[in-house]
Amino acid sequence: MDENKKLFGGAHSVMMASRATRGERTEKPTRWIWYVFFAAILVRGGVAGVCLAQFREDPDAYRAIATTLSQSGVFGLTGPDGGTRPTAFRPPLYPYLLSWTTSDVVPVAVLHTLLGAATAVMVFLAAFHAFGDQRVGAFAAAWVIVDPVLLQQSTLVMTETLAVALVSATLYRISVAVRHGFDWKQSVFIGVLLALAYLCRPTFLVWAVLIIAGLLWAGYRRAFSSTRTRWVPSVVVTIIIAGTMGLWMMRNERAVGHPMWATTHGGYTLLLANNPMFYDHLRSERSRQVWDAQSFLDAYDHRYEGDPTTESFWKENWAAAGDPIYPSDTTEVNDDRLCGAAAKALIARQPAMFVWSCFVRVWSLWTPFPHVTPTRSAAATFAIGGYYLAFAGAVLVGLWRWRQSSVPWRTTLFWSIAAMVVTLSAVHAVYWSNLRMRAPAIPGLAIIAGACLYAVDRNRNPEGAKTDVADL
């Protein structure tokens, strides 16, 4: 038991060598926080200013929902007749945040810039608490400040910028808890942030469950410094997540007639990833090129003029079918179910192709090179690919340095980072996937990449730190 305490819950030893230099790097990071904040404001604000026109677009109807919410107080959409219709088509947090801004593009650009700066600061602090070295934190923050996916998504009215900020804040609070102890206050912080992340993207519910599993395992192994409260973190986080989920389901039961735990968009994203046109594309010689989804979209628009669960429906030439017809009594819940049923029917007909498409989607999620498109040149594609190859190299080196150092790596922080990679890979192996959907994993991977600057020394640790470690 004593050895177990030493490994999983004891205080770190004080570094004996290079005390002066080390002290400079482990002093209170207030100055570095400001450096990181203003660097992020400069970069993210500059990109937002250049791409200001893109904030006028509303590709996923978040602004439309936010406008309805601000004008009528209804989380829904406004029809052509001016009437409002409650919806569960999108998760609620981002539209609520947008509803506090004006319809002008500048407030949204400012919001995204501040969220980007907050992300960089949280990543810096998480890495600093993990390694006790300001250089590691600054290097980790630098990766998220200039990341191509995060830069592009920060100029769009979509959830990635908010989602990444919430992930970064969660990892920061976990790093604080790992270093100073998982008491109930830290557990409440983590639970609230995970609940907000779930309300931003339902995918994060899987991440939250994996984190809770890690906390349960840590409690079982008596990994926390206080065995009397070893179950507190998992119980507190579970209660907060379950309560938030219950409130969202209750709202959806009243608003759309069904207690949806996620959104009514899941069926479409499942069908988008699993439809005959996409499977045919994967079989063709153009499988490595961008899929032209127009034939799918034509068929999807006419889904109520046939049976999309049958193979014959998708063989029709729907491009020449004229204007689509929608039943007046259809609901978004029934529409979601129809799309999901069509996707599942195809998977049942072509199980081998489904398995292959899962590998393709995982590759699309993690590939360093985006597709060449009419709006992206080959030079830009190779530049982005080169950046992500360098990033992957930094992550691998950071992992090696972390493993070689005396800073424990089997912590709840490391598990949370790995759990996000597992979550995104598992979800987007089945649902639609592309390179931008890995955005939530970037902060955690950047923390690991920051460890490249951590000098390997088995006799040194963050000074005066204690660690609650989950033996995973």
CSV table of C-alpha atoms in Angstrom, one decimal:
chain,number,residue,atom,x,y,z
A,1,MET,CA,0.0,0.0,0.0
A,2,ASP,CA,2.8,2.4,0.8
A,3,GLU,CA,4.4,1.8,-2.6
A,4,ASN,CA,1.0,2.4,-4.2
A,5,LYS,CA,0.7,5.7,-2.4
A,6,LYS,CA,4.1,6.8,-3.5
A,7,LEU,CA,3.4,6.0,-7.1
A,8,PHE,CA,-0.2,7.3,-7.4
A,9,GLY,CA,-0.8,9.8,-4.7
A,10,GLY,CA,2.4,11.1,-3.2
A,11,ALA,CA,4.0,14.5,-3.5
A,12,HIS,CA,6.7,15.0,-6.1
A,13,SER,CA,10.3,15.4,-5.0
A,14,VAL,CA,12.0,18.8,-5.4
A,15,MET,CA,14.4,19.2,-8.3
A,16,MET,CA,18.0,19.4,-7.1
A,17,ALA,CA,19.8,20.6,-10.3
A,18,SER,CA,19.6,23.8,-12.2
A,19,ARG,CA,17.5,25.4,-9.4
A,20,ALA,CA,17.8,29.0,-10.6
A,21,THR,CA,17.0,28.3,-14.2
A,22,ARG,CA,14.2,26.0,-13.2
A,23,GLY,CA,12.8,28.5,-10.8
A,24,GLU,CA,12.6,31.1,-13.6
A,25,ARG,CA,10.6,28.7,-15.7
A,26,THR,CA,8.2,27.6,-12.9
A,27,GLU,CA,7.4,30.9,-11.3
A,28,LYS,CA,3.9,32.2,-11.4
A,29,PRO,CA,3.0,32.4,-15.2
A,30,THR,CA,1.1,35.7,-15.1
A,31,ARG,CA,3.4,37.4,-17.6
A,32,TRP,CA,3.3,34.4,-19.9
A,33,ILE,CA,-0.4,34.3,-19.8
A,34,TRP,CA,-0.6,37.9,-21.1
A,35,TYR,CA,2.0,37.0,-23.8
A,36,VAL,CA,-0.1,34.1,-25.0
A,37,PHE,CA,-3.4,36.0,-24.8
A,38,PHE,CA,-2.1,38.9,-26.9
A,39,ALA,CA,-0.4,36.6,-29.4
A,40,ALA,CA,-3.7,34.8,-29.8
A,41,ILE,CA,-5.7,38.1,-30.1
A,42,LEU,CA,-3.2,39.3,-32.8
A,43,VAL,CA,-3.4,36.1,-34.9
A,44,ARG,CA,-7.0,35.2,-34.4
A,45,GLY,CA,-8.2,38.8,-34.7
A,46,GLY,CA,-6.1,39.4,-37.8
A,47,VAL,CA,-7.6,36.3,-39.5
A,48,ALA,CA,-11.1,37.3,-38.4
A,49,GLY,CA,-10.6,40.7,-39.9
A,50,VAL,CA,-9.4,39.4,-43.2
A,51,CYS,CA,-12.2,36.9,-43.4
A,52,LEU,CA,-15.0,39.1,-42.0
A,53,ALA,CA,-17.3,38.5,-44.9
A,54,GLN,CA,-17.5,34.7,-44.0
A,55,PHE,CA,-19.3,35.5,-40.8
A,56,ARG,CA,-22.3,36.5,-42.9
A,57,GLU,CA,-22.8,32.9,-43.9
A,58,ASP,CA,-24.9,30.5,-41.9
A,59,PRO,CA,-24.1,27.0,-43.2
A,60,ASP,CA,-25.6,25.1,-40.2
A,61,ALA,CA,-28.5,27.4,-39.3
A,62,TYR,CA,-27.0,28.4,-36.0
A,63,ARG,CA,-27.5,32.1,-36.7
A,64,ALA,CA,-31.1,31.5,-37.8
A,65,ILE,CA,-31.9,29.7,-34.5
A,66,ALA,CA,-30.1,32.5,-32.5
A,67,THR,CA,-32.1,35.2,-34.3
A,68,THR,CA,-35.4,33.4,-33.6
A,69,LEU,CA,-34.3,33.0,-30.0
A,70,SER,CA,-33.4,36.7,-29.5
A,71,GLN,CA,-36.5,37.9,-31.2
A,72,SER,CA,-39.1,35.5,-29.7
A,73,GLY,CA,-37.5,33.7,-26.9
A,74,VAL,CA,-38.1,30.4,-28.7
A,75,PHE,CA,-35.2,28.0,-29.4
A,76,GLY,CA,-36.3,27.3,-32.9
A,77,LEU,CA,-36.7,28.5,-36.5
A,78,THR,CA,-38.9,31.3,-38.0
A,79,GLY,CA,-41.0,30.2,-41.0
A,80,PRO,CA,-41.8,32.2,-44.1
A,81,ASP,CA,-45.1,33.3,-42.4
A,82,GLY,CA,-43.3,34.7,-39.4
A,83,GLY,CA,-44.3,31.9,-37.1
A,84,THR,CA,-41.8,30.2,-34.9
A,85,ARG,CA,-41.3,26.4,-34.6
A,86,PRO,CA,-39.3,24.9,-31.7
A,87,THR,CA,-36.5,22.7,-32.8
A,88,ALA,CA,-33.9,20.2,-31.5
A,89,PHE,CA,-32.1,20.2,-34.8
A,90,ARG,CA,-29.0,21.8,-33.2
A,91,PRO,CA,-27.5,21.7,-29.7
A,92,PRO,CA,-28.4,24.7,-27.7
A,93,LEU,CA,-25.3,26.3,-26.3
A,94,TYR,CA,-23.8,28.0,-29.3
A,95,PRO,CA,-27.1,29.5,-30.6
A,96,TYR,CA,-27.8,30.9,-27.1
A,97,LEU,CA,-24.3,32.5,-27.1
A,98,LEU,CA,-24.9,33.9,-30.5
A,99,SER,CA,-28.3,35.3,-29.5
A,100,TRP,CA,-26.5,37.7,-27.1
A,101,THR,CA,-24.8,39.3,-30.1
A,102,THR,CA,-26.3,41.5,-32.8
A,103,SER,CA,-27.0,40.5,-36.3
A,104,ASP,CA,-23.8,42.3,-37.4
A,105,VAL,CA,-20.7,40.2,-38.2
A,106,VAL,CA,-18.3,42.2,-36.0
A,107,PRO,CA,-19.7,41.0,-32.6
A,108,VAL,CA,-19.4,37.4,-33.8
A,109,ALA,CA,-15.9,37.9,-35.0
A,110,VAL,CA,-15.0,39.4,-31.6
A,111,LEU,CA,-16.6,36.5,-29.8
A,112,HIS,CA,-14.7,34.0,-31.8
A,113,THR,CA,-11.4,35.9,-31.3
A,114,LEU,CA,-11.9,36.0,-27.6
A,115,LEU,CA,-12.8,32.3,-27.5
A,116,GLY,CA,-9.6,31.6,-29.5
A,117,ALA,CA,-7.5,33.6,-27.1
A,118,ALA,CA,-9.2,31.8,-24.1
A,119,THR,CA,-8.4,28.5,-25.8
A,120,ALA,CA,-4.7,29.4,-26.1
A,121,VAL,CA,-4.5,30.5,-22.4
A,122,MET,CA,-6.2,27.4,-21.1
A,123,VAL,CA,-3.9,25.2,-23.1
A,124,PHE,CA,-0.9,27.1,-21.8
A,125,LEU,CA,-2.1,26.7,-18.2
A,126,ALA,CA,-2.9,23.0,-18.6
A,127,ALA,CA,0.5,22.3,-20.0
A,128,PHE,CA,2.1,24.4,-17.3
A,129,HIS,CA,0.3,22.6,-14.5
A,130,ALA,CA,1.2,19.2,-16.1
A,131,PHE,CA,4.9,19.9,-16.5
A,132,GLY,CA,5.6,22.9,-14.3
A,133,ASP,CA,7.5,24.6,-17.2
A,134,GLN,CA,6.4,27.8,-18.9
A,135,ARG,CA,8.2,26.8,-22.1
A,136,VAL,CA,6.1,23.7,-22.5
A,137,GLY,CA,3.0,25.8,-22.0
A,138,ALA,CA,4.0,28.4,-24.4
A,139,PHE,CA,4.9,25.9,-27.1
A,140,ALA,CA,1.6,24.0,-26.6
A,141,ALA,CA,-0.3,27.3,-26.9
A,142,ALA,CA,1.6,28.2,-30.1
A,143,TRP,CA,0.2,25.1,-31.8
A,144,VAL,CA,-3.4,26.0,-31.1
A,145,ILE,CA,-2.9,29.6,-32.0
A,146,VAL,CA,-1.8,28.9,-35.6
A,147,ASP,CA,-3.5,25.6,-36.2
A,148,PRO,CA,-5.0,25.7,-39.8
A,149,VAL,CA,-8.2,23.9,-38.9
A,150,LEU,CA,-8.9,26.1,-35.8
A,151,LEU,CA,-8.0,29.2,-37.8
A,152,GLN,CA,-10.4,28.4,-40.6
A,153,GLN,CA,-13.3,27.3,-38.3
A,154,SER,CA,-12.8,30.5,-36.2
A,155,THR,CA,-14.1,32.5,-39.3
A,156,LEU,CA,-17.3,30.4,-39.6
A,157,VAL,CA,-20.5,30.6,-37.7
A,158,MET,CA,-20.1,27.0,-36.5
A,159,THR,CA,-19.5,25.3,-33.1
A,160,GLU,CA,-15.8,24.3,-33.4
A,161,THR,CA,-14.4,27.5,-31.8
A,162,LEU,CA,-16.7,27.2,-28.8
A,163,ALA,CA,-16.2,23.5,-28.5
A,164,VAL,CA,-12.4,23.7,-28.6
A,165,ALA,CA,-12.5,26.5,-25.9
A,166,LEU,CA,-14.6,24.2,-23.7
A,167,VAL,CA,-12.3,21.2,-24.2
A,168,SER,CA,-9.3,23.4,-23.3
A,169,ALA,CA,-11.0,24.7,-20.2
A,170,THR,CA,-11.9,21.2,-19.2
A,171,LEU,CA,-8.3,19.9,-19.7
A,172,TYR,CA,-7.0,22.9,-17.7
A,173,ARG,CA,-9.3,22.1,-14.7
A,174,ILE,CA,-8.3,18.5,-14.9
A,175,SER,CA,-4.6,19.4,-14.9
A,176,VAL,CA,-5.2,21.6,-11.8
A,177,ALA,CA,-7.0,18.7,-10.1
A,178,VAL,CA,-4.3,16.2,-11.0
A,179,ARG,CA,-1.7,18.5,-9.5
A,180,HIS,CA,-3.5,19.7,-6.4
A,181,GLY,CA,-6.1,17.0,-5.7
A,182,PHE,CA,-9.6,16.0,-6.9
A,183,ASP,CA,-11.8,17.6,-4.2
A,184,TRP,CA,-15.5,18.2,-4.7
A,185,LYS,CA,-14.9,21.8,-5.9
A,186,GLN,CA,-12.6,20.7,-8.7
A,187,SER,CA,-15.1,18.0,-9.5
A,188,VAL,CA,-17.9,20.5,-9.8
A,189,PHE,CA,-15.7,22.6,-12.2
A,190,ILE,CA,-15.0,19.6,-14.4
A,191,GLY,CA,-18.6,18.4,-14.3
A,192,VAL,CA,-20.0,21.8,-15.3
A,193,LEU,CA,-17.5,22.2,-18.2
A,194,LEU,CA,-18.3,18.7,-19.5
A,195,ALA,CA,-22.0,19.5,-19.3
A,196,LEU,CA,-21.5,22.7,-21.3
A,197,ALA,CA,-19.4,20.8,-23.8
A,198,TYR,CA,-22.3,18.3,-24.2
A,199,LEU,CA,-24.7,21.2,-24.8
A,200,CYS,CA,-22.3,22.4,-27.4
A,201,ARG,CA,-21.8,19.1,-29.2
A,202,PRO,CA,-23.6,15.9,-28.1
A,203,THR,CA,-20.5,13.9,-29.2
A,204,PHE,CA,-18.9,15.1,-26.0
A,205,LEU,CA,-21.2,12.9,-24.0
A,206,VAL,CA,-19.1,10.0,-25.0
A,207,TRP,CA,-16.0,11.9,-23.9
A,208,ALA,CA,-17.6,12.6,-20.6
A,209,VAL,CA,-18.5,8.9,-20.1
A,210,LEU,CA,-14.9,7.9,-20.8
A,211,ILE,CA,-13.5,10.5,-18.3
A,212,ILE,CA,-16.0,9.3,-15.7
A,213,ALA,CA,-14.7,5.8,-16.3
A,214,GLY,CA,-11.2,7.0,-15.8
A,215,LEU,CA,-12.2,8.6,-12.5
A,216,LEU,CA,-13.9,5.4,-11.4
A,217,TRP,CA,-10.8,3.4,-12.2
A,218,ALA,CA,-8.7,5.9,-10.2
A,219,GLY,CA,-11.0,5.5,-7.3
A,220,TYR,CA,-11.0,1.8,-7.5
A,221,ARG,CA,-7.2,1.8,-7.5
A,222,ARG,CA,-7.1,4.2,-4.6
A,223,ALA,CA,-5.1,6.5,-6.8
A,224,PHE,CA,-6.2,9.7,-5.2
A,225,SER,CA,-4.3,11.3,-2.4
A,226,SER,CA,-7.4,11.1,-0.1
A,227,THR,CA,-9.0,7.6,0.0
A,228,ARG,CA,-12.0,9.0,1.9
A,229,THR,CA,-13.1,11.0,-1.1
A,230,ARG,CA,-12.0,8.7,-3.9
A,231,TRP,CA,-15.5,8.3,-5.3
A,232,VAL,CA,-16.4,12.0,-5.1
A,233,PRO,CA,-15.0,13.0,-8.5
A,234,SER,CA,-16.8,10.3,-10.5
A,235,VAL,CA,-20.1,10.8,-8.5
A,236,VAL,CA,-20.1,14.6,-8.8
A,237,VAL,CA,-19.3,14.7,-12.5
A,238,THR,CA,-21.9,12.0,-13.2
A,239,ILE,CA,-24.7,13.8,-11.3
A,240,ILE,CA,-24.0,17.1,-13.2
A,241,ILE,CA,-23.8,15.4,-16.6
A,242,ALA,CA,-27.0,13.3,-15.9
A,243,GLY,CA,-28.9,16.4,-14.7
A,244,THR,CA,-27.9,18.4,-17.7
A,245,MET,CA,-28.8,15.6,-20.0
A,246,GLY,CA,-32.2,15.2,-18.3
A,247,LEU,CA,-33.0,18.9,-18.6
A,248,TRP,CA,-32.3,18.9,-22.3
A,249,MET,CA,-34.4,15.8,-22.8
A,250,MET,CA,-37.3,17.3,-20.9
A,251,ARG,CA,-37.1,20.4,-23.0
A,252,ASN,CA,-37.2,18.3,-26.2
A,253,GLU,CA,-40.1,16.3,-24.9
A,254,ARG,CA,-42.1,19.4,-24.5
A,255,ALA,CA,-40.8,21.2,-27.6
A,256,VAL,CA,-40.6,18.5,-30.3
A,257,GLY,CA,-42.6,15.6,-28.7
A,258,HIS,CA,-39.7,13.3,-28.1
A,259,PRO,CA,-37.0,13.2,-25.3
A,260,MET,CA,-34.0,13.5,-27.7
A,261,TRP,CA,-30.8,13.2,-25.8
A,262,ALA,CA,-28.8,14.6,-28.7
A,263,THR,CA,-30.3,16.4,-31.7
A,264,THR,CA,-32.6,15.6,-34.6
A,265,HIS,CA,-29.7,16.0,-37.0
A,266,GLY,CA,-28.0,12.6,-36.2
A,267,GLY,CA,-30.0,10.6,-38.7
A,268,TYR,CA,-28.9,12.9,-41.5
A,269,THR,CA,-25.2,12.8,-40.6
A,270,LEU,CA,-25.5,9.0,-40.5
A,271,LEU,CA,-27.1,8.9,-43.9
A,272,LEU,CA,-24.6,11.3,-45.3
A,273,ALA,CA,-21.9,8.9,-44.3
A,274,ASN,CA,-23.7,5.8,-45.4
A,275,ASN,CA,-25.6,6.2,-48.7
A,276,PRO,CA,-25.3,4.4,-52.0
A,277,MET,CA,-23.7,7.3,-53.8
A,278,PHE,CA,-20.9,7.6,-51.3
A,279,TYR,CA,-20.3,3.9,-51.3
A,280,ASP,CA,-20.2,4.0,-55.1
A,281,HIS,CA,-17.7,6.8,-54.9
A,282,LEU,CA,-15.4,4.7,-52.6
A,283,ARG,CA,-15.5,1.9,-55.2
A,284,SER,CA,-14.6,4.2,-58.1
A,285,GLU,CA,-11.2,5.4,-59.4
A,286,ARG,CA,-12.0,8.9,-58.0
A,287,SER,CA,-12.2,7.6,-54.4
A,288,ARG,CA,-9.2,9.7,-53.3
A,289,GLN,CA,-10.8,12.9,-54.6
A,290,VAL,CA,-13.5,15.0,-53.1
A,291,TRP,CA,-16.9,13.3,-53.2
A,292,ASP,CA,-19.5,15.2,-55.3
A,293,ALA,CA,-22.6,14.8,-53.1
A,294,GLN,CA,-25.0,16.4,-55.5
A,295,SER,CA,-26.7,13.2,-56.6
A,296,PHE,CA,-27.2,12.3,-53.0
A,297,LEU,CA,-28.6,15.7,-52.1
A,298,ASP,CA,-31.1,15.4,-55.1
A,299,ALA,CA,-32.3,12.0,-53.8
A,300,TYR,CA,-32.4,13.3,-50.2
A,301,ASP,CA,-34.6,16.2,-51.1
A,302,HIS,CA,-37.2,13.7,-52.6
A,303,ARG,CA,-37.0,11.2,-49.7
A,304,TYR,CA,-40.8,11.5,-49.1
A,305,GLU,CA,-41.6,10.5,-52.7
A,306,GLY,CA,-40.4,7.0,-52.3
A,307,ASP,CA,-38.9,4.6,-49.8
A,308,PRO,CA,-35.3,5.6,-49.1
A,309,THR,CA,-34.8,2.3,-47.1
A,310,THR,CA,-34.9,0.4,-50.4
A,311,GLU,CA,-32.2,0.1,-53.0
A,312,SER,CA,-34.5,1.1,-55.9
A,313,PHE,CA,-35.2,4.5,-54.5
A,314,TRP,CA,-31.5,5.5,-54.8
A,315,LYS,CA,-31.3,4.4,-58.4
A,316,GLU,CA,-33.9,6.9,-59.6
A,317,ASN,CA,-32.9,10.0,-61.4
A,318,TRP,CA,-34.1,12.5,-58.8
A,319,ALA,CA,-32.3,15.4,-60.5
A,320,ALA,CA,-35.1,15.5,-63.0
A,321,ALA,CA,-37.9,15.0,-60.6
A,322,GLY,CA,-38.8,18.6,-60.1
A,323,ASP,CA,-39.6,20.4,-56.9
A,324,PRO,CA,-39.6,18.1,-53.8
A,325,ILE,CA,-42.8,17.3,-52.0
A,326,TYR,CA,-42.9,17.3,-48.2
A,327,PRO,CA,-45.9,15.9,-46.2
A,328,SER,CA,-47.5,18.6,-44.1
A,329,ASP,CA,-47.7,16.4,-41.0
A,330,THR,CA,-44.1,15.3,-40.9
A,331,THR,CA,-42.0,16.2,-37.9
A,332,GLU,CA,-38.3,16.7,-37.5
A,333,VAL,CA,-38.2,13.7,-35.2
A,334,ASN,CA,-39.8,11.5,-37.8
A,335,ASP,CA,-37.5,12.9,-40.5
A,336,ASP,CA,-34.5,12.1,-38.3
A,337,ARG,CA,-35.8,8.5,-37.9
A,338,LEU,CA,-36.4,8.1,-41.6
A,339,CYS,CA,-32.8,9.2,-42.4
A,340,GLY,CA,-31.4,6.9,-39.8
A,341,ALA,CA,-33.5,4.0,-41.0
A,342,ALA,CA,-32.3,4.5,-44.6
A,343,ALA,CA,-28.7,4.5,-43.5
A,344,LYS,CA,-29.2,1.4,-41.4
A,345,ALA,CA,-30.9,-0.4,-44.3
A,346,LEU,CA,-27.9,0.3,-46.5
A,347,ILE,CA,-25.5,-0.9,-43.9
A,348,ALA,CA,-27.4,-4.1,-43.6
A,349,ARG,CA,-27.4,-4.6,-47.3
A,350,GLN,CA,-23.6,-3.9,-47.7
A,351,PRO,CA,-21.9,-4.7,-44.4
A,352,ALA,CA,-18.5,-5.2,-46.0
A,353,MET,CA,-18.7,-1.8,-47.6
A,354,PHE,CA,-19.7,-0.2,-44.4
A,355,VAL,CA,-16.6,-1.6,-42.6
A,356,TRP,CA,-14.4,-0.2,-45.4
A,357,SER,CA,-16.1,3.1,-45.2
A,358,CYS,CA,-15.4,3.3,-41.5
A,359,PHE,CA,-11.7,3.0,-42.2
A,360,VAL,CA,-12.1,5.7,-44.9
A,361,ARG,CA,-13.9,8.0,-42.5
A,362,VAL,CA,-11.2,7.6,-39.8
A,363,TRP,CA,-8.5,8.4,-42.3
A,364,SER,CA,-10.5,11.4,-43.4
A,365,LEU,CA,-10.6,12.5,-39.8
A,366,TRP,CA,-6.9,12.3,-39.1
A,367,THR,CA,-5.2,12.7,-42.4
A,368,PRO,CA,-2.6,15.5,-42.5
A,369,PHE,CA,-3.5,16.5,-46.0
A,370,PRO,CA,-6.9,18.1,-46.9
A,371,HIS,CA,-8.4,17.6,-50.4
A,372,VAL,CA,-7.5,19.9,-53.2
A,373,THR,CA,-10.6,21.9,-54.0
A,374,PRO,CA,-11.6,24.8,-56.3
A,375,THR,CA,-11.1,27.1,-53.3
A,376,ARG,CA,-7.8,25.4,-52.1
A,377,SER,CA,-4.7,25.2,-54.2
A,378,ALA,CA,-2.3,22.3,-54.3
A,379,ALA,CA,0.3,24.6,-52.6
A,380,ALA,CA,-2.1,25.3,-49.7
A,381,THR,CA,-2.9,21.6,-49.4
A,382,PHE,CA,0.8,20.7,-49.1
A,383,ALA,CA,1.5,23.6,-46.7
A,384,ILE,CA,-1.3,22.4,-44.4
A,385,GLY,CA,-0.2,18.8,-44.7
A,386,GLY,CA,3.4,19.8,-43.9
A,387,TYR,CA,2.1,21.6,-40.8
A,388,TYR,CA,0.2,18.6,-39.6
A,389,LEU,CA,3.1,16.2,-40.2
A,390,ALA,CA,5.3,18.5,-38.1
A,391,PHE,CA,2.5,18.6,-35.4
A,392,ALA,CA,2.3,14.8,-35.5
A,393,GLY,CA,6.1,14.6,-35.1
A,394,ALA,CA,5.9,16.9,-32.1
A,395,VAL,CA,3.2,14.8,-30.5
A,396,LEU,CA,5.3,11.7,-30.9
A,397,VAL,CA,8.4,13.4,-29.5
A,398,GLY,CA,6.3,14.9,-26.7
A,399,LEU,CA,5.0,11.4,-25.8
A,400,TRP,CA,8.5,10.0,-25.6
A,401,ARG,CA,9.8,12.9,-23.4
A,402,TRP,CA,6.8,12.6,-21.2
A,403,ARG,CA,7.3,8.8,-20.8
A,404,GLN,CA,11.0,9.3,-20.2
A,405,SER,CA,10.6,12.0,-17.6
A,406,SER,CA,9.6,11.5,-14.0
A,407,VAL,CA,6.4,13.5,-14.5
A,408,PRO,CA,3.7,10.8,-14.2
A,409,TRP,CA,1.9,10.2,-17.5
A,410,ARG,CA,-0.8,7.7,-16.4
A,411,THR,CA,-2.9,10.6,-15.1
A,412,THR,CA,-6.5,11.6,-15.6
A,413,LEU,CA,-5.2,14.4,-17.8
A,414,PHE,CA,-3.5,12.0,-20.2
A,415,TRP,CA,-6.5,9.7,-20.2
A,416,SER,CA,-8.8,12.7,-21.0
A,417,ILE,CA,-6.6,13.6,-24.0
A,418,ALA,CA,-6.6,10.0,-25.2
A,419,ALA,CA,-10.3,9.7,-24.6
A,420,MET,CA,-11.0,12.6,-26.9
A,421,VAL,CA,-9.0,10.9,-29.7
A,422,VAL,CA,-10.9,7.6,-29.1
A,423,THR,CA,-14.3,9.5,-28.9
A,424,LEU,CA,-13.8,11.3,-32.2
A,425,SER,CA,-12.4,8.2,-34.0
A,426,ALA,CA,-15.3,6.0,-32.8
A,427,VAL,CA,-18.1,8.4,-33.5
A,428,HIS,CA,-16.8,9.6,-36.9
A,429,ALA,CA,-16.0,6.1,-38.0
A,430,VAL,CA,-19.8,5.7,-38.3
A,431,TYR,CA,-21.1,9.2,-38.9
A,432,TRP,CA,-19.9,11.8,-41.4
A,433,SER,CA,-16.3,12.7,-41.1
A,434,ASN,CA,-13.8,15.2,-42.5
A,435,LEU,CA,-10.7,17.0,-41.3
A,436,ARG,CA,-12.4,19.8,-39.4
A,437,MET,CA,-14.1,17.4,-37.1
A,438,ARG,CA,-10.9,16.6,-35.3
A,439,ALA,CA,-10.7,20.2,-34.0
A,440,PRO,CA,-11.7,19.2,-30.4
A,441,ALA,CA,-8.7,16.9,-30.1
A,442,ILE,CA,-6.2,19.6,-31.0
A,443,PRO,CA,-5.8,21.2,-27.6
A,444,GLY,CA,-5.0,17.9,-25.9
A,445,LEU,CA,-2.6,16.9,-28.6
A,446,ALA,CA,-1.0,20.3,-28.4
A,447,ILE,CA,-0.3,19.8,-24.7
A,448,ILE,CA,1.5,16.6,-25.5
A,449,ALA,CA,3.4,18.3,-28.4
A,450,GLY,CA,4.4,21.0,-25.9
A,451,ALA,CA,6.4,18.4,-24.0
A,452,CYS,CA,8.9,18.4,-26.8
A,453,LEU,CA,10.6,21.3,-24.9
A,454,TYR,CA,10.6,19.4,-21.6
A,455,ALA,CA,14.1,18.3,-20.9
A,456,VAL,CA,14.3,14.6,-19.9
A,457,ASP,CA,15.5,14.4,-16.3
A,458,ARG,CA,14.3,11.5,-14.2
A,459,ASN,CA,15.2,13.4,-11.0
A,460,ARG,CA,13.0,16.5,-11.6
A,461,ASN,CA,9.3,17.2,-11.3
A,462,PRO,CA,7.1,20.2,-11.1
A,463,GLU,CA,8.2,21.7,-7.8
A,464,GLY,CA,6.0,21.1,-4.8
A,465,ALA,CA,3.3,19.4,-6.9
A,466,LYS,CA,1.3,16.4,-5.8
A,467,THR,CA,-0.5,14.3,-8.3
A,468,ASP,CA,-3.7,12.3,-8.3
A,469,VAL,CA,-3.0,9.6,-10.8
A,470,ALA,CA,-5.3,7.2,-12.6
A,471,ASP,CA,-3.4,4.0,-13.3
A,472,LEU,CA,-4.8,3.4,-16.8
